[in-house]
mmCIF file of C-alpha atoms in Angstrom:
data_model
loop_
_atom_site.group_PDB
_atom_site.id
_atom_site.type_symbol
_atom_site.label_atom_id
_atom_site.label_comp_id
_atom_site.label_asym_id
_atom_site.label_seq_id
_atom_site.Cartn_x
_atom_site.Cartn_y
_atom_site.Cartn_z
ATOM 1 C CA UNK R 1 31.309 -95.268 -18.206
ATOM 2 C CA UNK R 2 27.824 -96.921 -18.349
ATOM 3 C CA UNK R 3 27.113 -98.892 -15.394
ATOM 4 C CA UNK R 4 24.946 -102.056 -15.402
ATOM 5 C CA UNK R 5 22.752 -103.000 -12.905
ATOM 6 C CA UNK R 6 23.569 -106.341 -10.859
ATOM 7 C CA UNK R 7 19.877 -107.590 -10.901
ATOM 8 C CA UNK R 8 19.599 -106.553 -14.791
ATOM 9 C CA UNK R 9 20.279 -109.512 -17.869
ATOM 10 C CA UNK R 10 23.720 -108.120 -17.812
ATOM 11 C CA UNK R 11 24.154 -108.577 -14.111
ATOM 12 C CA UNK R 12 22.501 -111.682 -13.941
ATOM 13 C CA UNK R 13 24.125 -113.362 -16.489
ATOM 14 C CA UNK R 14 27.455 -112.254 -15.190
ATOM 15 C CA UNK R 15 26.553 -113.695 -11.440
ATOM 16 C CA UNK R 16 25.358 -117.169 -13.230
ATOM 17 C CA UNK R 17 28.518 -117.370 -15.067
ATOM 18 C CA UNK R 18 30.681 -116.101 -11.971
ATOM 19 C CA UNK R 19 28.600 -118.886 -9.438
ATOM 20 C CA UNK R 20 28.756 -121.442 -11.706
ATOM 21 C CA UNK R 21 30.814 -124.183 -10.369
ATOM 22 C CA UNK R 22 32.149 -125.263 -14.168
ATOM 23 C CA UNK R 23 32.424 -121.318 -14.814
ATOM 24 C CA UNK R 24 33.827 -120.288 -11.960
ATOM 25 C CA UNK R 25 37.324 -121.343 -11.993
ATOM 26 C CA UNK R 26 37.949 -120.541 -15.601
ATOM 27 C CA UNK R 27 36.060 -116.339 -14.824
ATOM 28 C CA UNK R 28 38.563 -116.413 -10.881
ATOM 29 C CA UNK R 29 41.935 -117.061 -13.609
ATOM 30 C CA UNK R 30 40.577 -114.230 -16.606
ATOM 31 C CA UNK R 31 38.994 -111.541 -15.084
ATOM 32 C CA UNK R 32 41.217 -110.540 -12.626
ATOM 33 C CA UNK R 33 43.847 -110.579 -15.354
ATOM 34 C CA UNK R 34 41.970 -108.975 -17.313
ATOM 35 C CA UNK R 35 41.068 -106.181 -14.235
ATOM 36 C CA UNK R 36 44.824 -105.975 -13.730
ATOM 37 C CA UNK R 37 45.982 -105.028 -16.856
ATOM 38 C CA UNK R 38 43.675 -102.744 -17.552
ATOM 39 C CA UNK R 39 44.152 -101.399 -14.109
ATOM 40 C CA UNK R 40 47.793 -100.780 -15.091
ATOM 41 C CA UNK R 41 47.185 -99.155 -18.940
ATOM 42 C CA UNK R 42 44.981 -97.146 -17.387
ATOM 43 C CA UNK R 43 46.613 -96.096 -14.211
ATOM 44 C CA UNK R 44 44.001 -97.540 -12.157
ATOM 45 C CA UNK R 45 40.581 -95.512 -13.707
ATOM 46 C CA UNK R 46 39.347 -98.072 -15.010
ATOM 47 C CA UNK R 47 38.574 -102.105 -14.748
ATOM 48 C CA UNK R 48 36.129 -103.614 -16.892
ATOM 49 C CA UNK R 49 34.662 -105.275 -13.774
ATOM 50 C CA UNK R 50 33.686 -101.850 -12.868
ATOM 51 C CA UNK R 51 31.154 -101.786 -15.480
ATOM 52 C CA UNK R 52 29.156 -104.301 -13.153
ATOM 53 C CA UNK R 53 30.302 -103.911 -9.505
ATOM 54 C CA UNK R 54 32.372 -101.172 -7.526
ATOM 55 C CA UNK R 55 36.233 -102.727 -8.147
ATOM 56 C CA UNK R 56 39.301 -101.821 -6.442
ATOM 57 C CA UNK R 57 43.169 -103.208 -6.710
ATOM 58 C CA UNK R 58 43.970 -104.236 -3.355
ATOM 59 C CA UNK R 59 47.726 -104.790 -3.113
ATOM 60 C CA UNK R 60 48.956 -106.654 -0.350
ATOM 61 C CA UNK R 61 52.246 -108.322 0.857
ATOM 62 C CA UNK R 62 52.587 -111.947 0.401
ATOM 63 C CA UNK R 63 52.343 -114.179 3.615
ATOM 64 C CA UNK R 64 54.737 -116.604 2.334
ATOM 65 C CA UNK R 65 57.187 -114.478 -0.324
ATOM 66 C CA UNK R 66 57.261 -110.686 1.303
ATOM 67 C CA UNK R 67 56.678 -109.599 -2.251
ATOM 68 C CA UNK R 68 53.364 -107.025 -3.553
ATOM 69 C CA UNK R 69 50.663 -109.394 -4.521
ATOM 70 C CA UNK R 70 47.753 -107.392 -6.344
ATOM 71 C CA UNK R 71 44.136 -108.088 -6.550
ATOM 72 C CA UNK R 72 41.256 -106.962 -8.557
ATOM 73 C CA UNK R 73 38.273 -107.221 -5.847
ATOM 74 C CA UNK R 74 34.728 -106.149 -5.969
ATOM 75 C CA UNK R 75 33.760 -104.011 -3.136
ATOM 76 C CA UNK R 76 31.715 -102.002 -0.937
ATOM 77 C CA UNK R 77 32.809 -98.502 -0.694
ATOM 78 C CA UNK R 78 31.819 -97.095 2.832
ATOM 79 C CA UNK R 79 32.770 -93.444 3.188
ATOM 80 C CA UNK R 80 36.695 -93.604 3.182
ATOM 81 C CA UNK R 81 36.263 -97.376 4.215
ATOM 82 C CA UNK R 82 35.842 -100.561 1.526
ATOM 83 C CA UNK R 83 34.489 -103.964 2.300
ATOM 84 C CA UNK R 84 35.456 -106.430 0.934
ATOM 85 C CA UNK R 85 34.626 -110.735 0.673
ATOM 86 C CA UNK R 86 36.983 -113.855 0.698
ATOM 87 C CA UNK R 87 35.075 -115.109 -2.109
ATOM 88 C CA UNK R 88 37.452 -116.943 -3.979
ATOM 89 C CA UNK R 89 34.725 -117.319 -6.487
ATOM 90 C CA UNK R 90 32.891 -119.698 -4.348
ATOM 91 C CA UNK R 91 36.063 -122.155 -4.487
ATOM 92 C CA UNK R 92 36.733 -124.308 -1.138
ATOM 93 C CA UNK R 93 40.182 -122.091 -0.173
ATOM 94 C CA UNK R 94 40.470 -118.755 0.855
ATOM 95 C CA UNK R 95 42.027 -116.336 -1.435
ATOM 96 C CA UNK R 96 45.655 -115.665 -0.697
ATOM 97 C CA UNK R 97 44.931 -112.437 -0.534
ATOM 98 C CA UNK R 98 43.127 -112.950 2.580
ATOM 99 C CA UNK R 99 45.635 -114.848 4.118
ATOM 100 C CA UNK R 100 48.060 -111.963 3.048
ATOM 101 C CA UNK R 101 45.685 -109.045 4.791
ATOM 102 C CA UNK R 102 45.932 -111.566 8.336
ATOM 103 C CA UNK R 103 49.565 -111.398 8.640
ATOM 104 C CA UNK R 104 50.018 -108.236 7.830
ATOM 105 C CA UNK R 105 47.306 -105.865 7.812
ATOM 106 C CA UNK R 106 49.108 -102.921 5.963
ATOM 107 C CA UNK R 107 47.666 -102.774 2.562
ATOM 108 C CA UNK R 108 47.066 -100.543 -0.459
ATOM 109 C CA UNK R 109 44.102 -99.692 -2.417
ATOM 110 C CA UNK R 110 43.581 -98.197 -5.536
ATOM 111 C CA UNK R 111 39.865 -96.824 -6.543
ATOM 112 C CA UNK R 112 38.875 -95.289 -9.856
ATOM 113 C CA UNK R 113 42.484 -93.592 -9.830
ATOM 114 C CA UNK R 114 43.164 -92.896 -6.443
ATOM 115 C CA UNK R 115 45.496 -94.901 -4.130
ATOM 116 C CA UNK R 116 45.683 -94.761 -0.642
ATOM 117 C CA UNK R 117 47.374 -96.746 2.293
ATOM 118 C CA UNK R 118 44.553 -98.942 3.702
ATOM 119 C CA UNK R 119 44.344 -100.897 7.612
ATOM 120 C CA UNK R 120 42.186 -104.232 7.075
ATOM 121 C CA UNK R 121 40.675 -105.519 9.649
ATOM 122 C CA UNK R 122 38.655 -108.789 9.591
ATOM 123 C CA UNK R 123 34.709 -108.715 10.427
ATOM 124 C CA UNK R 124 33.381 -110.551 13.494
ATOM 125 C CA UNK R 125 30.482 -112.632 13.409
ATOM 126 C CA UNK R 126 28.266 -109.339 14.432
ATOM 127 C CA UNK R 127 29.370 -106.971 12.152
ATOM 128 C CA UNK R 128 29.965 -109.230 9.320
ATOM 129 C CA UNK R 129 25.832 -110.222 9.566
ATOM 130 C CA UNK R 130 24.860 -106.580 10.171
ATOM 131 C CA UNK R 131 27.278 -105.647 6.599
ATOM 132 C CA UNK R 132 26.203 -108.705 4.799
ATOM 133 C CA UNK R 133 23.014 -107.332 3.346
ATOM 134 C CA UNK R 134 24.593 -105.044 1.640
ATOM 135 C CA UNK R 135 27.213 -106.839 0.551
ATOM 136 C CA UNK R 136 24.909 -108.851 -1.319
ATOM 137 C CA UNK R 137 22.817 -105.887 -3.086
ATOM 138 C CA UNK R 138 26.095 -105.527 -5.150
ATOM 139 C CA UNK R 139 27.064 -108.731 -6.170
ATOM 140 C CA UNK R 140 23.843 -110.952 -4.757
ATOM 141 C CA UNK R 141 26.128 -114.454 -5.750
ATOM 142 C CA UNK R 142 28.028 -114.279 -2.367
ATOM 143 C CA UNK R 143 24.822 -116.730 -0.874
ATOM 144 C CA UNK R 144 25.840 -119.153 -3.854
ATOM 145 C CA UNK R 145 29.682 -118.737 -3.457
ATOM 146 C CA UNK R 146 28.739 -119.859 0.660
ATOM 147 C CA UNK R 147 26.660 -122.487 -0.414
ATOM 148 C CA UNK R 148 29.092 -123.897 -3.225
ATOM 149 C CA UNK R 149 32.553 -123.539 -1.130
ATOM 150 C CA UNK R 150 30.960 -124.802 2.477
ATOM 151 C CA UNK R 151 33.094 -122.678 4.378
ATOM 152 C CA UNK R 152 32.347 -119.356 6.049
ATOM 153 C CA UNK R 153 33.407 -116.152 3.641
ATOM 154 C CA UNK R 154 36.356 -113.709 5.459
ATOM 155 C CA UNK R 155 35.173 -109.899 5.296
ATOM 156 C CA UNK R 156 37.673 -107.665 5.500
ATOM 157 C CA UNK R 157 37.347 -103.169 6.267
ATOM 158 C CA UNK R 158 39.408 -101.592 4.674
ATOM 159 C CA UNK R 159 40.327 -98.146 6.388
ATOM 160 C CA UNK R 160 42.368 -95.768 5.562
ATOM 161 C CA UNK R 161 45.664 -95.260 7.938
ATOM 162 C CA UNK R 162 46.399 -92.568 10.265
#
């Protein structure tokens, strides 16, 4: 699977259209339909968001319903760890997800096939600065998505469970 680079046309036009506060709400209701479903055909190798960005399927349980809530999210892959942002496309909530990994931690991930029972744990004000820079060398819209939403992006680890 060809790969494009985040700071090439391909990239770039695919952050302006993702940070772009007309854009953005209609690319936060398609694409991660769009990730899902092909996540499913496909048994999780493959998302078409993974053409631009490392992409997982995070699968959480619902704060308010108890029930599996699944999410295509971009991410930072860290040995057996992921990062991952509370982007919400730069809208002005949190993504339920987020509010799902709070209450209860316990989560699944899926990456390029593999699944694997996952502890999140959300980033302090330290680590989250010293992880940030390299957050944003794979998807450099997160300044934008702070800037647009004016409230401070969760970042969650993602390790795998004893």
């Amino acid at each position: 699977m060809k790969r494009f680079d985040v700071q090439g046309p391909v990239g770039k036009l695919a952050q302006r259209t993702a940070a772009h506060p007309r854009l953005a709400p209609i690319t936060a209701r398609v694409m991660p339909r769009i990730d899902r479903t092909f996540s499913f055909l496909t048994g999780g190798r493959f998302l078409p968001s993974q053409m631009l960005v490392p992409t997982l399927v995070l699968t959480t349980t619902g704060a308010k319903t108890g029930q599996a809530r699944t999410s295509p999210l971009a991410t930072l892959p860290d040995g057996e760890a992921f990062y991952v942002v509370g982007s919400n496309f730069g809208g002005g909530k949190h993504p339920g997800w987020s509010a799902n990994l709070l209450k209860t931690p316990q989560a699944k991930v899926s990456f390029h096939g593999r699944t694997r029972q996952m502890t999140a744990r959300l980033l302090s004000g330290q680590e989250k600065a010293e992880v940030w820079p390299r957050l944003k060398l794979i998807w450099p819209a997160y300044d934008d998505y702070v800037a647009r939403s004016g409230r401070d992006l969760r970042v969650f680890r993602l390790e795998p469970q004893e």
